[in-house]
Coordinates of C-alpha atoms in Angstrom, one line a residue:
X1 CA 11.3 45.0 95.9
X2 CA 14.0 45.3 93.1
X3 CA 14.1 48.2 91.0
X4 CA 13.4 48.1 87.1
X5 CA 16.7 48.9 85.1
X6 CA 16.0 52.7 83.6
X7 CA 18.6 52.6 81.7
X8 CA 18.1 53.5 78.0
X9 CA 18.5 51.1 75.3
X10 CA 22.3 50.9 73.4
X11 CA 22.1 52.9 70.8
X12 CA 19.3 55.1 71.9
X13 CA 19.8 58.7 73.3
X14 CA 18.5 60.9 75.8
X15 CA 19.1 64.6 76.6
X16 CA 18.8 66.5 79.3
X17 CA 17.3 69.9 78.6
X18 CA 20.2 72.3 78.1
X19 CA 21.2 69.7 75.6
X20 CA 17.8 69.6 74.1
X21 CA 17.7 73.1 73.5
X22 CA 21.3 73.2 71.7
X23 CA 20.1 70.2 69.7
X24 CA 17.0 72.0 68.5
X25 CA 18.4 75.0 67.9
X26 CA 20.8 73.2 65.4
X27 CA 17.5 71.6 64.2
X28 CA 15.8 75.2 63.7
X29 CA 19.0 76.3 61.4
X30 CA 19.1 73.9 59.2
X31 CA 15.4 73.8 58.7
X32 CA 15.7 77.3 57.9
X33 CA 18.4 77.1 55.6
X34 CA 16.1 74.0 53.6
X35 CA 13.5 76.4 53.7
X36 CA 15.2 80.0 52.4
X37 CA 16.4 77.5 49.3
X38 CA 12.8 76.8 48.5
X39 CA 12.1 73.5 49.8
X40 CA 9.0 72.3 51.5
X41 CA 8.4 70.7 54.8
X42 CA 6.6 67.0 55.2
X43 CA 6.2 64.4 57.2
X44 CA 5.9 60.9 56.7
X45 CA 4.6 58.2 59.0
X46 CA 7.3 56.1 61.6
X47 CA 5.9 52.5 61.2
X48 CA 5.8 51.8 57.4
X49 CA 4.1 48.4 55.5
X50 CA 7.3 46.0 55.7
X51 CA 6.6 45.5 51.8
X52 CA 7.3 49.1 50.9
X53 CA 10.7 49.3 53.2
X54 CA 12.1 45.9 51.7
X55 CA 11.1 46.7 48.2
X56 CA 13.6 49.7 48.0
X57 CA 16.0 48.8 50.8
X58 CA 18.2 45.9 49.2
X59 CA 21.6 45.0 50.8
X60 CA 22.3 45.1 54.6
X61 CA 19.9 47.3 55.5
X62 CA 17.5 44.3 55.4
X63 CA 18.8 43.0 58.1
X64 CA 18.4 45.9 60.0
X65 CA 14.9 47.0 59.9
X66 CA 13.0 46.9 63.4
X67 CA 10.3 45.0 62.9
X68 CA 6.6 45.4 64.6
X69 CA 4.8 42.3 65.5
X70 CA 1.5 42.6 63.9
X71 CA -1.2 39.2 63.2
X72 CA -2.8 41.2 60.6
X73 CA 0.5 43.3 58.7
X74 CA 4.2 43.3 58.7
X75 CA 4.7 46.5 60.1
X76 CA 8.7 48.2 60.8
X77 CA 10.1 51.5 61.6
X78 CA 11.4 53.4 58.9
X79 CA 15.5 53.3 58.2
X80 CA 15.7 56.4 56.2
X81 CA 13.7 58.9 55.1
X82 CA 14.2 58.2 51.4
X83 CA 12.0 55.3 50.7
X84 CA 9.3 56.8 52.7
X85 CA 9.0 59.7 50.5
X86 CA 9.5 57.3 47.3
X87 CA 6.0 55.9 49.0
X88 CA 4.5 59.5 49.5
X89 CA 5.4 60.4 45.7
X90 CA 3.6 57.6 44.2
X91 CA 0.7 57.7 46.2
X92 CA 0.8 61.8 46.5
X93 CA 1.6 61.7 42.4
X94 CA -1.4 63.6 41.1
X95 CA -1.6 66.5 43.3
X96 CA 2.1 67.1 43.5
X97 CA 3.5 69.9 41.0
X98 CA 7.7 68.4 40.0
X99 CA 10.0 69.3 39.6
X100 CA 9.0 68.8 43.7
X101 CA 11.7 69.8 46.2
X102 CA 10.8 68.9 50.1
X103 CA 12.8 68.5 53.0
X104 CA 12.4 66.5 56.6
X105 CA 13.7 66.3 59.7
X106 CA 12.7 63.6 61.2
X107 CA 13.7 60.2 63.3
X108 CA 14.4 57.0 62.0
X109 CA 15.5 53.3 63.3
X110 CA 18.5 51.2 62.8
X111 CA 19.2 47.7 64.5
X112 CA 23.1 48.4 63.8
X113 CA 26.0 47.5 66.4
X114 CA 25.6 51.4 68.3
X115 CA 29.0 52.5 68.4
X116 CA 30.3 56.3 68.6
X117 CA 28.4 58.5 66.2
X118 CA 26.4 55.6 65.2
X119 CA 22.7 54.9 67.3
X120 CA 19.9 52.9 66.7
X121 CA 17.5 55.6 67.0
X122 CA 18.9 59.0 65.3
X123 CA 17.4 62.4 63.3
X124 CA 18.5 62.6 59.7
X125 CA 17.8 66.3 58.2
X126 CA 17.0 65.3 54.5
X127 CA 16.0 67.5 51.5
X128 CA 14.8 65.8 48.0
X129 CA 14.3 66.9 44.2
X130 CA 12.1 64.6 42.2
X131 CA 10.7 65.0 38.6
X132 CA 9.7 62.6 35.7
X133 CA 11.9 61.4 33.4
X134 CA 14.6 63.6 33.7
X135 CA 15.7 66.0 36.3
X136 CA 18.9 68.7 35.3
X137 CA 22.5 67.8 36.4
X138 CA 22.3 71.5 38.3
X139 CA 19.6 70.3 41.0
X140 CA 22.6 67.7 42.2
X141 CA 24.2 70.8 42.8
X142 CA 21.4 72.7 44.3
X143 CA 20.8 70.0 47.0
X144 CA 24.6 70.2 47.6
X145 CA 25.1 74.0 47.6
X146 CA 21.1 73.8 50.1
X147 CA 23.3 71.3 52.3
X148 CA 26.4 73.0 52.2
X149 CA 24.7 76.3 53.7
X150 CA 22.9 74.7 57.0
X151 CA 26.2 72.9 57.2
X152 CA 27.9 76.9 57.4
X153 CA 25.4 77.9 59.5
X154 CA 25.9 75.2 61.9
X155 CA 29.6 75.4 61.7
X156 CA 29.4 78.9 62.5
X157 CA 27.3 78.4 65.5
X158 CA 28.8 75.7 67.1
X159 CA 32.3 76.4 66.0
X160 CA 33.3 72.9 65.1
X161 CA 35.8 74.3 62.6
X162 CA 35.4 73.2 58.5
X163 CA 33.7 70.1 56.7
X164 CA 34.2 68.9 53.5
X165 CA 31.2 67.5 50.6
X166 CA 33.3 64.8 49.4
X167 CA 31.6 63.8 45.3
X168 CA 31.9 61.3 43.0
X169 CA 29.9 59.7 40.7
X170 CA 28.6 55.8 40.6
X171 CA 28.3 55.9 36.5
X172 CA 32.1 56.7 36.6
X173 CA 32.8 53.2 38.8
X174 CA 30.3 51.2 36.7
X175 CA 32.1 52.1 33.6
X176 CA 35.1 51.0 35.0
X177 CA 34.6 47.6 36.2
X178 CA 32.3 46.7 32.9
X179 CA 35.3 48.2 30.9
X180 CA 38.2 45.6 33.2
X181 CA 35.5 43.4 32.4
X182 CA 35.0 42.0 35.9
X183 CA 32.4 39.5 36.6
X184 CA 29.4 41.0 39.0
X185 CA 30.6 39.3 41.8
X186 CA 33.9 40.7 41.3
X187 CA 32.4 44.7 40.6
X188 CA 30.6 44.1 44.0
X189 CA 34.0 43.5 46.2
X190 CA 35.5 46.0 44.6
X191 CA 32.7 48.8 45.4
X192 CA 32.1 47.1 48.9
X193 CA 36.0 47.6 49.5
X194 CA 36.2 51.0 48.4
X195 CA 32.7 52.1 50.3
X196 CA 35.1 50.9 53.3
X197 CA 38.5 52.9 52.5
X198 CA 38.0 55.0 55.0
X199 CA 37.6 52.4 57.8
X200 CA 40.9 50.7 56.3
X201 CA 44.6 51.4 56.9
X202 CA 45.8 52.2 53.4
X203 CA 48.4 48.9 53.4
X204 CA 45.7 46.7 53.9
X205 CA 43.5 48.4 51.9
X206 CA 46.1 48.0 48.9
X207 CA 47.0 44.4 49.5
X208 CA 42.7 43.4 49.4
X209 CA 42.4 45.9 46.3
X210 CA 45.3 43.9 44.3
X211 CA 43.9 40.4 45.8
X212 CA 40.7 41.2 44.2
X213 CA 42.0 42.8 41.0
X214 CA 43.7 39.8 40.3
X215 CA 46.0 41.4 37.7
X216 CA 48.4 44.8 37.8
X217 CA 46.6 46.2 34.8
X218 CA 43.2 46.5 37.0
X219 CA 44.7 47.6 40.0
X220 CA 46.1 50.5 38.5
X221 CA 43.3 51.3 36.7
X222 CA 41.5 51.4 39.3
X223 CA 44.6 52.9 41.9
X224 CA 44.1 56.1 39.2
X225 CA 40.8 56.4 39.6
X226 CA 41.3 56.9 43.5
X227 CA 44.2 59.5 42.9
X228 CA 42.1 61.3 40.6
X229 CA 41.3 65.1 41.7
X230 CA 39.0 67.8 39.7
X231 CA 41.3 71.0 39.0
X232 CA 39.1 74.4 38.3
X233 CA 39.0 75.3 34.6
X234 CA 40.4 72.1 33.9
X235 CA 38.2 69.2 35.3
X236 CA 39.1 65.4 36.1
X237 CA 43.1 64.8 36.2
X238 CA 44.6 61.9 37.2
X239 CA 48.5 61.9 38.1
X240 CA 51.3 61.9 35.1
X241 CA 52.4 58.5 36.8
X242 CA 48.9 56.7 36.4
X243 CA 47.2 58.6 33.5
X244 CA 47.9 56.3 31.2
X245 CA 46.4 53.2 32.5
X246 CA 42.8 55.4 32.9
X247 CA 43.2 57.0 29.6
X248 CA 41.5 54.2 27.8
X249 CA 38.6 53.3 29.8
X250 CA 37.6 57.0 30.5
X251 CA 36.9 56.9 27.1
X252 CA 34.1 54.6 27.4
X253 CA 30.2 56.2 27.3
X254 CA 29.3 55.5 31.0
X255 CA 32.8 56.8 32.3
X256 CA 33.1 59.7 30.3
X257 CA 28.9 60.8 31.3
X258 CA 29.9 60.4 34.9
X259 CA 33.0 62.2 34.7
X260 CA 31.1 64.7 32.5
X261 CA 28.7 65.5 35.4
X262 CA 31.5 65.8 37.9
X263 CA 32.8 68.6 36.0
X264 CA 29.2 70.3 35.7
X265 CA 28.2 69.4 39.0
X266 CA 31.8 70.9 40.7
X267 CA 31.7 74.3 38.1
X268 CA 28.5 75.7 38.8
X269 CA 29.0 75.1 42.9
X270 CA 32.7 77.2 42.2
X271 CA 29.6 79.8 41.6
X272 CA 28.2 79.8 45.0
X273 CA 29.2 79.7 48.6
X274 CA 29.8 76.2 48.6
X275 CA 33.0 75.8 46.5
X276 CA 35.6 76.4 49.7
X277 CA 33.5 73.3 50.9
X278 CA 33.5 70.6 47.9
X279 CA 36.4 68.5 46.4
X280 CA 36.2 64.9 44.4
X281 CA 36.6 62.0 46.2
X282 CA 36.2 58.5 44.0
X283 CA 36.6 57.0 46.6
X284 CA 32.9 57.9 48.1
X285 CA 30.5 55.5 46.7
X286 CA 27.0 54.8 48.9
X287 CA 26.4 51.9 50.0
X288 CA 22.6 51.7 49.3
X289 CA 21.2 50.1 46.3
X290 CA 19.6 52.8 44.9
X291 CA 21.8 55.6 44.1
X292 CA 22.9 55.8 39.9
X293 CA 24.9 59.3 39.4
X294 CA 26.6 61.6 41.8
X295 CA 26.8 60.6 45.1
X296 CA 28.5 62.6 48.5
X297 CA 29.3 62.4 51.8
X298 CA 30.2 65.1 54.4
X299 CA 33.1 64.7 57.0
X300 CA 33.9 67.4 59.8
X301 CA 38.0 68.5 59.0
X302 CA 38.5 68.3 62.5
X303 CA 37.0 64.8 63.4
X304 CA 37.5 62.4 60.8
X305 CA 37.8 59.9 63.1
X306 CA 33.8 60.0 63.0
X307 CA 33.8 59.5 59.9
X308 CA 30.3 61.3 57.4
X309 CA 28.4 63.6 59.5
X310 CA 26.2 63.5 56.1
X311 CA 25.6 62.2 52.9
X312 CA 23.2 62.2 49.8
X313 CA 23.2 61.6 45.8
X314 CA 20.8 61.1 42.9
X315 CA 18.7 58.2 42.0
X316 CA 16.9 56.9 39.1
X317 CA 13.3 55.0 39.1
X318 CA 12.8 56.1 42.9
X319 CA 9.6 54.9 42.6
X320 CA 9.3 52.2 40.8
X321 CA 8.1 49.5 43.0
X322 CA 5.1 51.5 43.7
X323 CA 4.0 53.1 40.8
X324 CA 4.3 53.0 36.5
X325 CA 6.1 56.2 36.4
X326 CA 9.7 57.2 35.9
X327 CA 10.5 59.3 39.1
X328 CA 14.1 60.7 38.8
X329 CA 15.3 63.0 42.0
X330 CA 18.7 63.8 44.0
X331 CA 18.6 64.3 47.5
X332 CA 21.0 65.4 50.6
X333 CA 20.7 64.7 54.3
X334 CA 22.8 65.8 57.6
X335 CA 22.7 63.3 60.1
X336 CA 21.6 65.8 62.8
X337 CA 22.1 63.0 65.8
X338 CA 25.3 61.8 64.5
X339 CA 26.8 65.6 64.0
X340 CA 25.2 66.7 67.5
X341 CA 26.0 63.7 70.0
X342 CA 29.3 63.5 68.8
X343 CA 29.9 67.0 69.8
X344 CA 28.1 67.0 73.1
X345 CA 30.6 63.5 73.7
X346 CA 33.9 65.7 72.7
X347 CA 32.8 68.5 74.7
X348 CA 33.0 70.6 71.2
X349 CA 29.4 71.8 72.0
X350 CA 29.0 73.2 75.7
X351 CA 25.2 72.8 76.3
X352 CA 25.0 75.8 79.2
X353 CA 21.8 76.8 81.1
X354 CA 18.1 76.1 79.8
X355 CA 17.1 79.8 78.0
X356 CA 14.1 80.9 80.3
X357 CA 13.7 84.9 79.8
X358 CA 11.9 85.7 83.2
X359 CA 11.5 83.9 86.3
X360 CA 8.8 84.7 88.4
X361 CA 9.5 84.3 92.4
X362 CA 6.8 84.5 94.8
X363 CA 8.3 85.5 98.5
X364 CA 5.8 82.8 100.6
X365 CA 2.6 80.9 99.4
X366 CA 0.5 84.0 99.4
X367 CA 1.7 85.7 96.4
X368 CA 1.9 82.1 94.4
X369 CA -1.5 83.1 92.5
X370 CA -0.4 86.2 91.8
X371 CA 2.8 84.8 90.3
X372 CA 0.8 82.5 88.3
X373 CA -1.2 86.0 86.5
X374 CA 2.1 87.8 86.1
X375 CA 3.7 84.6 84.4
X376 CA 1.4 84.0 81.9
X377 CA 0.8 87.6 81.2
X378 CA 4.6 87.7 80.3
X379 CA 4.6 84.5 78.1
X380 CA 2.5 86.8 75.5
X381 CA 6.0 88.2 74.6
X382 CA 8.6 86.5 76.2
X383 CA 9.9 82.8 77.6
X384 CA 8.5 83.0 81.1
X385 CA 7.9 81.0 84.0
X386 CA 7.2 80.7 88.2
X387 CA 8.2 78.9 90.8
X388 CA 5.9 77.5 93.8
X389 CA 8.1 77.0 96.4
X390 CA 8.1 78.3 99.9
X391 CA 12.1 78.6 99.9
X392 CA 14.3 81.4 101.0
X393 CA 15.5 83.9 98.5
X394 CA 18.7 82.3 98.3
X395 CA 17.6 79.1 97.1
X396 CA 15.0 80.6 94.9
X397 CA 18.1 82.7 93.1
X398 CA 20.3 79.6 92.8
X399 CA 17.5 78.0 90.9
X400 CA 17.0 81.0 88.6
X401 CA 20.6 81.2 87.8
X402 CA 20.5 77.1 87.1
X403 CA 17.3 78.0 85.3
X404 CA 19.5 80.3 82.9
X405 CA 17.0 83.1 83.7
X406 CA 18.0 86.6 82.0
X407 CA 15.6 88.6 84.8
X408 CA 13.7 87.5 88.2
X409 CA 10.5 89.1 89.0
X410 CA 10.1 89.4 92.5
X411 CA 6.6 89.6 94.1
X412 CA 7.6 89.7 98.3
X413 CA 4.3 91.5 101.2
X414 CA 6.0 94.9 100.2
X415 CA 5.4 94.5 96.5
X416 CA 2.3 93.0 96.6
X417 CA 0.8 95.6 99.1
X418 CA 1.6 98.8 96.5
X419 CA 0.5 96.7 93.6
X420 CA 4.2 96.8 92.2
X421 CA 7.1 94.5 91.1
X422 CA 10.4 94.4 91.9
X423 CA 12.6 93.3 88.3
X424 CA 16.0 91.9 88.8
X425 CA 18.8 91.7 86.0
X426 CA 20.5 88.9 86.2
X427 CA 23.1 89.6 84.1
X428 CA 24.5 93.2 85.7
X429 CA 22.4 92.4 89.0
X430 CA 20.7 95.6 88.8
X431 CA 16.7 95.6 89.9
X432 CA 14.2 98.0 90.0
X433 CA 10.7 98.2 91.6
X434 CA 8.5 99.9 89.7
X435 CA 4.5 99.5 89.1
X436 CA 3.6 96.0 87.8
X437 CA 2.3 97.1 84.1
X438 CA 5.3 99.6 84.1
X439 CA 7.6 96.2 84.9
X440 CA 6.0 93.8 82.5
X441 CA 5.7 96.9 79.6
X442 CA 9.8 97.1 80.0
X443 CA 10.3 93.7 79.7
X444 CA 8.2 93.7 76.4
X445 CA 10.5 96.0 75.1
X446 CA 13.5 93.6 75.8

């Protein structure tokens, strides 16, 4: 009989468990990190109405959506986390006390080409502030400077060296091309372009940038923009060379507000932890639809070949399509599967041993039930396990140290005829043998 393929699906990842337990330990910090800086945890469903997803999606991401074949709903899996908790404000609206700041850690699904860093089925870590009508300029840089911490934690822990929050600001490139005076067909290739710099070498990238300016005057305009850097105590510069040819339109209302909040956004995060970490970028601009100020987007300074590891930026009207109430928010997410896989590929991340604490091993079938009552009086305190194998010690030991076990408790005739244990460091390879409550009341204290 032939056997069925078991290979996984492109684009969707399994892990062994020494991997696992990295990747959930990197889950566990930044959850933490969301949590010290006051954000709450939910959870929203997979499988969403297909109405709700399309209605804020817009774009490609249309085309991506996994549908679900139902006779009696369009039914998909979630993309992002976003529009789902758009959904979950406006039906949540009356009991929920804004400004409301929650966070997620959850799974969503993409039917993108998989490539490196990029999978069909991956973990975004996202955090949210909503509120009606108007939210502050200084939660854009609370969800940043929230980010930016998990992001140190992580780095510290894995060792994957520094990572940049990369802002700018979609009011500032809106102002722009209405000031050039571009048609909307025109504003589009030029965002879609720049949304792609980083994918581009930097002659082609010109050369499609001037094509689609259609006149020097644009292109330099716009070339300024790009060169643009924030300078502490001094804000948005652009070079001597090119100031001139931005001077004018950063005078205009929607330029000057975006550039304005830039500056805000960049001095109060040279306040906190975070300001090592952050630097303007125009040429970050998010690709989805529904973001209207500051957007970001994180990038490893070791691996830029991956390209964002993260991402995030405010929105306006979030829920709009669902409910008759102006819903303004800013949110942040680290795309945990992208960030982690990557490193596990690039052997940046070593995965090790699973992290059992004790491992209980029974000398012969006899003592199996009483490995079974010492195990389980141990996982009161501690990570603890047995094995039912009639093996010889040897074996059992090589399991242990596969099994990453910090200590063995041996139970052999000898043992279990003086009611005693025999406790095995697996680290220094010391052991002891000692009475059982006298073994299991050390181990508590480990």
């Amino acid at each position: 009989m032939e056997k069925i393929n078991t290979r996984t699906l492109s684009g969707f990842i399994e892990l062994l468990p020494p991997q696992q337990a990295v990747f959930d330990e990197a889950k566990s910090i930044i959850e933490e990190s969301y949590l010290n800086a006051g954000y709450v945890k939910i959870e929203t469903p997979a499988v969403e109405r297909l109405e709700i997803l399309l209605a804020k999606s817009g774009g490609e991401m249309d085309k991506q959506i996994f549908r679900i074949a139902k006779e009696d709903t369009e039914q998909a899996l979630r993309f992002d986390l976003t529009v789902p908790f758009a959904r979950y404000v406006a039906q949540h609206y009356g009991a929920l006390t804004f400004p409301f700041k929650r966070y997620q850690i959850d799974k969503s699904w993409r039917g993108e080409r998989a490539q490196k860093g990029r999978y069909r089925e991956l973990y975004q870590a996202d955090i949210d502030v909503v509120a009606e009508d108007e939210l502050n300029i200084l939660y854009d840089a609370d969800v940043i400077a929230a980010v930016a911490a998990a992001m140190a934690k992580l780095a510290k822990r894995f060792g994957f060296g520094g990572f940049k929050f990369k802002i700018s600001n979609r009011k500032v490139w809106e102002g722009l091309l209405a000031s050039l005076g571009f048609a909307d067909d025109v504003k589009r290739a030029v965002l879609a372009l720049v949304d792609d710099k980083f994918k581009i070498e930097a002659a082609e990238f010109d050369t499609r940038l001037r094509k689609i300016c259609g006149n020097d005057d644009a292109y330099r305009a716009i070339d300024a923009l790009l060169k643009c850097e924030y300078i502490k105590k001094i804000g948005i510069s652009a070079p001597d060379a090119l100031h001139s040819c931005l001077a004018l339109h950063i005078s205009t209302p929607l330029m000057k507000e975006g550039i304005d909040e830039i500056e805000t956004v960049m001095g109060a995060l040279g306040e906190t932890a975070a300001a090592e970490n952050v630097e303007v970028d125009f040429a970050i601009i998010r690709g989805h639809d529904y973001y209207t100020g500051i957007v970001f987007e994180i990038f490893l300074d070791d691996m830029p070949g991956i390209g964002a590891v993260g991402s995030g930026g405010r929105y306006a009207n979030l829920c709009g399509s669902y409910i008759d109430k102006n819903i303004i928010g800013v949110g942040g997410s680290i795309g945990l599967s992208r960030l982690m896989f990557v490193l596990f590929e690039d052997k940046a991340v070593e995965a090790g041993k699973p992290a059992l604490d004790v491992l209980v091993l029974p000398m012969g079938s006899a003592h199996f039930k009483a490995a079974l009552e010492v195990a389980n009086r141990i996982s009161a305190f501690a990570r603890a396990s047995a094995i039912y194998e009639d093996r010889k010690f040897k074996k059992l030991m090589e399991y242990a140290d596969k099994m990453g076990a910090k200590y063995v408790v041996i139970i052999g005739d000898d043992e279990a005829a003086g009611g005693k244990l025999t406790l095995k460091n697996m680290t220094d390879g010391s052991q002891i043998t000692d009475r059982a409550e006298t073994i299991i009341a050390n181990l508590k204290k480990n």
